[in-house]
Amino acid sequence: MNSIGVVYNNNHELHDYILKGFPSPESPARLKRILQHFVDNRVLENNNCKVLYPANVSVEDILRVHTADYFSFVQSRSLSGGGWLGNDTYLCEGSFEVLLQAVGSVLEAGKAVVTGQCDHAFALIRPPGHHACADKHSGFCIFNNAAVLARHLQHVYSCQKIAIVNIDAHASDGTQNIFYADPSVLCISVHQDPSDFYPFKGFIREMGSMPALGYTVNMEMPQEAGNPEYSIFFEEVGLKVLEQFCPDLVILECGFDSYYKEKLAKLNLTVDGYYDSVSRLRSRWHTIVLLEGGYHDDLGLLADVVLQALADNRYTKDEVNQVNLLASRQSSCRRIFDNKLNELKKLMSSYWEI
Ligand SMILES: [Zn+2]
């Protein structure tokens, strides 16, 4: 069994919309639910996990990604009491400390993997980060955890090439924006079609800019796409690009809102789909998983399944009948998926052997 580092920000409850009176699905209940599931089911013991503790974070770590003005804004706004920032994002008085500890958690997860302490790692953090740009918060996200980790690994540990893969239902627009012209960081995002879905970015035609054309890969999944479509995407595009890019390691932006029970999105991944997606990456590269979105009651189960996939230690059976699930969806789903995948392959074939 692989050894897995697990770290979480234990002060996350200080970032709570109730403290400010703004309703938001991004609440402390999310992470509490996961941690309670871990205790109730002895998940860490079952998966050969080593508990890690968040590293101290320097301002320099954050400023490799975010602008000094934005960092100062977040710090001063939080410490002066916080409030509603717009774009579905809030700050509380304690949020700044939570944000630093979330970053410290992902940096510790990264360190454990690059130094060989663990084969893979899972940072259970909130708030999420993948919509945050260098100078902008958005969609519950304030600091971009994956981007700060990637830059830290390059700067401190001399990692040359990092791949960031997003399987949250929402496109990883902030991460993509930060690395859009940087060929040392490959960004692959597979998400619900953003034509009528937040963040309204992450279209197939967004492929990076010189000198990194082809280093941003976006797959628009039609509504109700699920396990078979994710499998086809990874086999026919995702893994091929990753193998040619040959990253030192993979950072997985793992949102649980692509799950079939998620009310904020309309994708159909099940337990098997999450297990397979993580396993595909884990079996080829050291993988650092970061928690992104996901707002339903099964977050604990899915985080458990991710650890099983990282540890190569499957014991949870998928209770969903795939035949029934596929039969219940719109018949056009696979046709739309095929068309979009062909469009992506055609565009990407200019940069990769696909
Ligand atoms: Zn999401």
Short mmCIF file of C-alpha atoms and ligand atoms in Angstrom, two decimals:
data_model
loop_
_atom_site.label_atom_id
_atom_site.label_comp_id
_atom_site.label_asym_id
_atom_site.label_seq_id
_atom_site.Cartn_x
_atom_site.Cartn_y
_atom_site.Cartn_z
CA MET A 1 0.00 0.00 0.00
CA ASN A 2 1.25 3.51 -0.75
CA SER A 3 1.95 5.91 2.09
CA ILE A 4 -0.28 8.97 2.12
CA GLY A 5 0.22 12.30 3.85
CA VAL A 6 -2.98 13.95 5.08
CA VAL A 7 -3.15 17.52 6.29
CA TYR A 8 -6.04 19.89 7.04
CA ASN A 9 -6.43 23.43 8.26
CA ASN A 10 -7.82 23.03 11.75
CA ASN A 11 -8.73 26.72 12.13
CA HIS A 12 -11.07 26.68 9.12
CA GLU A 13 -14.19 27.31 11.23
CA LEU A 14 -13.08 30.94 11.59
CA HIS A 15 -14.01 31.34 7.92
CA ASP A 16 -17.78 31.04 8.28
CA TYR A 17 -20.43 32.91 6.33
CA ILE A 18 -22.71 32.85 9.36
CA LEU A 19 -20.29 35.18 11.12
CA LYS A 20 -21.06 37.76 8.45
CA GLY A 21 -24.64 36.83 7.64
CA PHE A 22 -24.06 36.01 3.99
CA PRO A 23 -25.60 32.71 2.93
CA SER A 24 -23.05 30.50 1.17
CA PRO A 25 -22.74 26.77 0.53
CA GLU A 26 -19.00 27.11 1.22
CA SER A 27 -19.26 26.59 4.97
CA PRO A 28 -17.33 24.91 7.82
CA ALA A 29 -19.83 22.04 7.68
CA ARG A 30 -18.10 20.77 4.54
CA LEU A 31 -14.76 19.98 6.13
CA LYS A 32 -16.31 18.97 9.46
CA ARG A 33 -18.36 16.37 7.62
CA ILE A 34 -15.24 14.91 6.01
CA LEU A 35 -13.24 14.79 9.23
CA GLN A 36 -16.13 13.21 11.13
CA HIS A 37 -16.43 10.52 8.45
CA PHE A 38 -12.71 9.83 8.82
CA VAL A 39 -13.05 9.35 12.58
CA ASP A 40 -16.21 7.24 12.37
CA ASN A 41 -14.75 4.92 9.73
CA ARG A 42 -11.07 4.84 10.77
CA VAL A 43 -10.21 6.09 7.29
CA LEU A 44 -6.70 7.31 8.09
CA GLU A 45 -5.80 4.02 9.77
CA ASN A 46 -7.26 1.99 6.91
CA ASN A 47 -5.25 3.79 4.23
CA ASN A 48 -1.77 3.97 5.72
CA CYS A 49 -2.06 7.73 6.23
CA LYS A 50 0.41 9.90 8.06
CA VAL A 51 -1.07 13.05 9.58
CA LEU A 52 0.93 16.15 8.66
CA TYR A 53 0.71 19.61 10.18
CA PRO A 54 0.45 22.86 8.20
CA ALA A 55 3.77 24.55 7.47
CA ASN A 56 4.44 28.16 8.34
CA VAL A 57 3.86 30.34 5.31
CA SER A 58 5.95 33.32 4.31
CA VAL A 59 4.59 36.36 2.53
CA GLU A 60 7.07 35.49 -0.21
CA ASP A 61 5.24 32.18 -0.80
CA ILE A 62 1.98 34.03 -1.51
CA LEU A 63 3.62 36.81 -3.52
CA ARG A 64 5.03 34.33 -6.05
CA VAL A 65 1.44 34.17 -7.31
CA HIS A 66 -0.57 37.08 -5.94
CA THR A 67 0.15 40.78 -6.30
CA ALA A 68 1.32 42.73 -3.26
CA ASP A 69 -1.69 45.05 -3.53
CA TYR A 70 -4.14 42.15 -3.54
CA PHE A 71 -2.39 40.43 -0.63
CA SER A 72 -2.54 43.66 1.40
CA PHE A 73 -6.20 44.13 0.51
CA VAL A 74 -7.12 40.62 1.72
CA GLN A 75 -5.09 41.02 4.90
CA SER A 76 -6.41 44.45 5.86
CA ARG A 77 -10.02 43.69 4.88
CA SER A 78 -10.01 40.51 6.92
CA LEU A 79 -8.31 41.94 9.99
CA SER A 80 -10.67 44.93 9.99
CA GLY A 81 -13.66 42.60 10.28
CA GLY A 82 -14.17 41.27 6.76
CA GLY A 83 -17.37 41.51 4.75
CA TRP A 84 -18.87 40.66 1.42
CA LEU A 85 -16.36 41.04 -1.41
CA GLY A 86 -18.68 40.26 -4.32
CA ASN A 87 -18.28 37.39 -6.80
CA ASP A 88 -19.68 34.93 -4.24
CA THR A 89 -16.81 35.56 -1.84
CA TYR A 90 -16.72 36.67 1.78
CA LEU A 91 -14.09 37.38 4.43
CA CYS A 92 -14.37 37.17 8.19
CA GLU A 93 -12.06 38.61 10.81
CA GLY A 94 -10.31 35.25 11.16
CA SER A 95 -10.23 34.46 7.44
CA PHE A 96 -6.70 35.73 6.86
CA GLU A 97 -5.30 33.23 9.37
CA VAL A 98 -7.41 30.48 7.80
CA LEU A 99 -6.13 31.34 4.33
CA LEU A 100 -2.52 31.24 5.50
CA GLN A 101 -3.05 27.90 7.20
CA ALA A 102 -4.73 26.47 4.10
CA VAL A 103 -1.69 27.48 2.06
CA GLY A 104 0.55 26.07 4.81
CA SER A 105 -1.35 22.79 4.53
CA VAL A 106 -0.79 22.45 0.80
CA LEU A 107 2.88 23.41 1.13
CA GLU A 108 3.37 20.72 3.77
CA ALA A 109 1.59 18.18 1.54
CA GLY A 110 3.94 19.15 -1.28
CA LYS A 111 7.02 18.91 0.91
CA ALA A 112 6.04 15.44 2.17
CA VAL A 113 5.80 14.19 -1.42
CA VAL A 114 8.87 15.83 -2.95
CA THR A 115 11.10 14.80 -0.04
CA GLY A 116 9.91 11.19 -0.25
CA GLN A 117 8.25 11.20 3.17
CA CYS A 118 5.02 10.00 1.49
CA ASP A 119 4.11 8.68 -1.96
CA HIS A 120 1.10 10.97 -2.31
CA ALA A 121 -0.77 13.51 -0.19
CA PHE A 122 -4.23 14.96 0.36
CA ALA A 123 -4.66 18.51 1.70
CA LEU A 124 -8.15 18.97 3.11
CA ILE A 125 -8.54 22.69 3.06
CA ARG A 126 -11.06 25.44 2.78
CA PRO A 127 -11.88 27.86 1.38
CA PRO A 128 -11.08 26.48 -2.10
CA GLY A 129 -8.65 28.27 -4.41
CA HIS A 130 -8.95 27.43 -8.11
CA HIS A 131 -11.03 30.49 -9.14
CA ALA A 132 -8.62 32.99 -7.54
CA CYS A 133 -6.38 34.96 -9.93
CA ALA A 134 -3.20 36.89 -9.10
CA ASP A 135 -5.18 39.98 -8.14
CA LYS A 136 -8.77 38.81 -7.81
CA HIS A 137 -10.99 36.68 -5.60
CA SER A 138 -13.95 34.82 -7.06
CA GLY A 139 -16.32 31.90 -6.48
CA PHE A 140 -15.52 31.33 -2.75
CA CYS A 141 -11.77 31.45 -3.59
CA ILE A 142 -9.30 34.02 -2.25
CA PHE A 143 -5.75 32.63 -2.51
CA ASN A 144 -4.97 30.11 -5.25
CA ASN A 145 -3.64 27.18 -3.24
CA ALA A 146 -2.58 25.04 -6.22
CA ALA A 147 -0.72 27.90 -7.88
CA VAL A 148 1.12 28.88 -4.69
CA LEU A 149 2.11 25.22 -4.24
CA ALA A 150 3.34 24.89 -7.84
CA ARG A 151 5.50 28.02 -7.56
CA HIS A 152 6.80 26.92 -4.15
CA LEU A 153 7.81 23.50 -5.52
CA GLN A 154 9.59 25.14 -8.42
CA HIS A 155 11.34 27.74 -6.29
CA VAL A 156 12.22 25.78 -3.16
CA TYR A 157 12.60 22.23 -4.51
CA SER A 158 13.70 22.96 -8.08
CA CYS A 159 10.81 21.07 -9.64
CA GLN A 160 10.95 21.84 -13.35
CA LYS A 161 7.53 20.86 -14.65
CA ILE A 162 4.28 20.69 -12.71
CA ALA A 163 0.90 19.55 -13.98
CA ILE A 164 -2.30 20.83 -12.37
CA VAL A 165 -5.41 18.80 -13.15
CA ASN A 166 -8.88 20.03 -12.17
CA ILE A 167 -11.87 17.68 -11.82
CA ASP A 168 -14.10 20.13 -9.93
CA ALA A 169 -17.37 20.71 -11.79
CA HIS A 170 -16.33 24.32 -12.32
CA ALA A 171 -13.48 25.27 -14.65
CA SER A 172 -10.17 26.08 -13.00
CA ASP A 173 -10.15 29.58 -14.46
CA GLY A 174 -7.97 31.24 -11.83
CA THR A 175 -5.22 28.64 -12.07
CA GLN A 176 -5.38 28.73 -15.85
CA ASN A 177 -5.12 32.52 -15.82
CA ILE A 178 -2.01 32.49 -13.62
CA PHE A 179 -0.11 30.03 -15.85
CA TYR A 180 -1.60 30.92 -19.23
CA ALA A 181 1.76 31.90 -20.77
CA ASP A 182 3.98 29.58 -18.71
CA PRO A 183 5.01 26.28 -20.35
CA SER A 184 6.51 24.98 -17.09
CA VAL A 185 3.01 24.42 -15.66
CA LEU A 186 0.50 22.36 -17.62
CA CYS A 187 -3.13 23.09 -16.69
CA ILE A 188 -5.79 20.52 -17.56
CA SER A 189 -9.37 21.15 -16.50
CA VAL A 190 -12.34 18.89 -17.14
CA HIS A 191 -15.57 20.54 -16.06
CA GLN A 192 -19.19 21.25 -16.89
CA ASP A 193 -19.70 23.25 -20.10
CA PRO A 194 -19.24 26.88 -19.00
CA SER A 195 -21.54 28.34 -21.69
CA ASP A 196 -24.25 28.72 -19.08
CA PHE A 197 -22.36 27.73 -15.96
CA TYR A 198 -19.96 29.49 -13.59
CA PRO A 199 -17.20 30.69 -14.16
CA PHE A 200 -18.23 31.14 -17.83
CA LYS A 201 -14.60 30.48 -18.78
CA GLY A 202 -12.65 27.33 -19.52
CA PHE A 203 -13.76 26.77 -23.11
CA ILE A 204 -11.98 24.29 -25.37
CA ARG A 205 -10.65 27.16 -27.47
CA GLU A 206 -8.77 28.60 -24.47
CA MET A 207 -5.44 26.82 -25.00
CA GLY A 208 -2.77 29.09 -23.46
CA SER A 209 -0.74 31.82 -25.12
CA MET A 210 2.80 32.06 -26.46
CA PRO A 211 5.13 30.56 -25.41
CA ALA A 212 2.66 28.14 -23.76
CA LEU A 213 0.17 27.42 -26.53
CA GLY A 214 -1.28 23.97 -25.89
CA TYR A 215 -0.31 24.02 -22.20
CA THR A 216 -3.86 24.87 -21.14
CA VAL A 217 -6.32 22.06 -21.87
CA ASN A 218 -10.03 22.59 -21.23
CA MET A 219 -12.69 19.93 -21.72
CA GLU A 220 -16.30 21.11 -21.67
CA MET A 221 -18.42 18.27 -20.33
CA PRO A 222 -22.10 18.30 -21.32
CA GLN A 223 -24.64 18.13 -18.51
CA GLU A 224 -25.07 14.57 -17.16
CA ALA A 225 -21.66 13.43 -18.38
CA GLY A 226 -20.25 10.89 -15.95
CA ASN A 227 -17.87 7.99 -15.44
CA PRO A 228 -17.64 6.78 -19.06
CA GLU A 229 -16.99 10.26 -20.44
CA TYR A 230 -14.32 11.07 -17.84
CA SER A 231 -12.65 7.75 -18.62
CA ILE A 232 -12.63 8.47 -22.35
CA PHE A 233 -11.33 12.00 -21.81
CA PHE A 234 -8.43 10.80 -19.68
CA GLU A 235 -7.52 7.92 -22.00
CA GLU A 236 -7.79 9.83 -25.28
CA VAL A 237 -6.52 13.28 -24.28
CA GLY A 238 -5.65 13.93 -20.63
CA LEU A 239 -3.15 11.14 -20.03
CA LYS A 240 -1.60 11.45 -23.48
CA VAL A 241 -0.84 15.13 -22.92
CA LEU A 242 0.39 14.47 -19.40
CA GLU A 243 2.70 11.67 -20.50
CA GLN A 244 4.25 13.83 -23.22
CA PHE A 245 4.60 16.78 -20.84
CA CYS A 246 6.23 14.41 -18.30
CA PRO A 247 5.64 16.39 -15.08
CA ASP A 248 7.74 15.99 -11.94
CA LEU A 249 4.45 15.55 -10.10
CA VAL A 250 0.73 16.23 -10.41
CA ILE A 251 -1.41 18.56 -8.32
CA LEU A 252 -5.06 17.50 -8.47
CA GLU A 253 -7.68 20.17 -7.84
CA CYS A 254 -10.31 17.80 -6.53
CA GLY A 255 -13.81 19.21 -6.27
CA PHE A 256 -16.59 16.88 -5.23
CA ASP A 257 -19.28 18.85 -7.05
CA SER A 258 -18.94 16.69 -10.19
CA TYR A 259 -20.74 14.01 -8.13
CA TYR A 260 -24.18 12.92 -9.30
CA LYS A 261 -25.83 14.12 -6.06
CA GLU A 262 -24.42 17.66 -6.25
CA LYS A 263 -27.16 20.27 -6.56
CA LEU A 264 -24.90 23.13 -7.71
CA ALA A 265 -23.81 21.24 -10.84
CA LYS A 266 -25.18 18.68 -13.27
CA LEU A 267 -22.47 16.10 -13.78
CA ASN A 268 -22.75 12.42 -12.93
CA LEU A 269 -19.47 11.15 -11.50
CA THR A 270 -20.00 8.43 -8.90
CA VAL A 271 -17.69 6.77 -6.40
CA ASP A 272 -16.18 4.69 -9.22
CA GLY A 273 -15.60 7.80 -11.34
CA TYR A 274 -13.69 9.57 -8.59
CA TYR A 275 -11.72 6.45 -7.74
CA ASP A 276 -10.75 5.88 -11.37
CA SER A 277 -9.83 9.51 -12.07
CA VAL A 278 -7.51 9.68 -9.06
CA SER A 279 -6.07 6.20 -9.72
CA ARG A 280 -5.15 7.09 -13.29
CA LEU A 281 -2.97 9.94 -12.03
CA ARG A 282 -1.65 8.24 -8.90
CA SER A 283 -0.50 5.15 -10.80
CA ARG A 284 1.79 7.28 -13.01
CA TRP A 285 2.88 10.28 -10.95
CA HIS A 286 3.31 11.38 -7.36
CA THR A 287 0.04 13.16 -6.77
CA ILE A 288 -0.89 15.94 -4.35
CA VAL A 289 -4.66 16.27 -4.03
CA LEU A 290 -6.18 19.56 -2.91
CA LEU A 291 -9.82 19.84 -1.84
CA GLU A 292 -11.74 22.34 -3.98
CA GLY A 293 -15.58 22.48 -4.12
CA GLY A 294 -18.42 20.06 -3.32
CA TYR A 295 -21.43 20.81 -1.14
CA HIS A 296 -23.51 17.64 -0.69
CA ASP A 297 -23.78 15.12 2.16
CA ASP A 298 -21.37 12.53 0.71
CA LEU A 299 -18.19 14.61 0.96
CA GLY A 300 -16.79 12.29 3.63
CA LEU A 301 -17.41 9.20 1.53
CA LEU A 302 -15.74 10.74 -1.51
CA ALA A 303 -12.72 12.01 0.43
CA ASP A 304 -12.44 8.45 1.78
CA VAL A 305 -12.55 7.07 -1.77
CA VAL A 306 -9.83 9.51 -2.88
CA LEU A 307 -7.59 8.22 -0.09
CA GLN A 308 -8.35 4.64 -1.13
CA ALA A 309 -7.33 5.54 -4.69
CA LEU A 310 -4.11 7.22 -3.52
CA ALA A 311 -3.28 4.26 -1.30
CA ASP A 312 -4.24 1.72 -4.00
CA ASN A 313 -6.49 0.12 -1.42
CA ARG A 314 -10.05 -0.23 -2.67
CA TYR A 315 -12.77 -1.31 -0.25
CA THR A 316 -15.79 0.94 -0.91
CA LYS A 317 -18.22 -0.45 -3.43
CA ASP A 318 -20.08 1.91 -5.75
CA GLU A 319 -23.79 1.65 -4.93
CA VAL A 320 -24.92 3.39 -8.13
CA ASN A 321 -26.25 1.23 -10.94
CA GLN A 322 -24.49 2.68 -14.01
CA VAL A 323 -26.99 1.15 -16.43
CA ASN A 324 -29.87 2.92 -14.73
CA LEU A 325 -27.92 6.17 -14.41
CA LEU A 326 -26.99 6.20 -18.09
CA ALA A 327 -30.51 5.24 -19.14
CA SER A 328 -32.00 8.12 -17.15
CA ARG A 329 -30.06 10.86 -18.87
CA GLN A 330 -30.65 12.80 -22.08
CA SER A 331 -29.79 10.68 -25.11
CA SER A 332 -27.88 13.62 -26.59
CA CYS A 333 -25.26 13.61 -23.81
CA ARG A 334 -22.80 11.21 -25.47
CA ARG A 335 -23.22 12.79 -28.91
CA ILE A 336 -22.44 16.27 -27.54
CA PHE A 337 -19.50 14.84 -25.61
CA ASP A 338 -18.11 13.13 -28.73
CA ASN A 339 -18.35 16.36 -30.71
CA LYS A 340 -16.59 18.36 -28.01
CA LEU A 341 -13.88 15.75 -27.55
CA ASN A 342 -13.23 15.71 -31.30
CA GLU A 343 -12.99 19.51 -31.31
CA LEU A 344 -10.50 19.38 -28.44
CA LYS A 345 -8.42 16.64 -30.10
CA LYS A 346 -8.30 18.55 -33.35
CA LEU A 347 -7.05 21.74 -31.66
CA MET A 348 -4.63 19.96 -29.33
CA SER A 349 -3.13 17.86 -32.13
CA SER A 350 -1.18 20.96 -33.17
CA TYR A 351 0.78 20.72 -29.92
CA TRP A 352 0.63 17.09 -28.76
CA GLU A 353 0.50 13.66 -30.37
CA ILE A 354 -3.16 12.78 -29.94
ZN ZN B 1 -16.88 23.74 -8.06
#
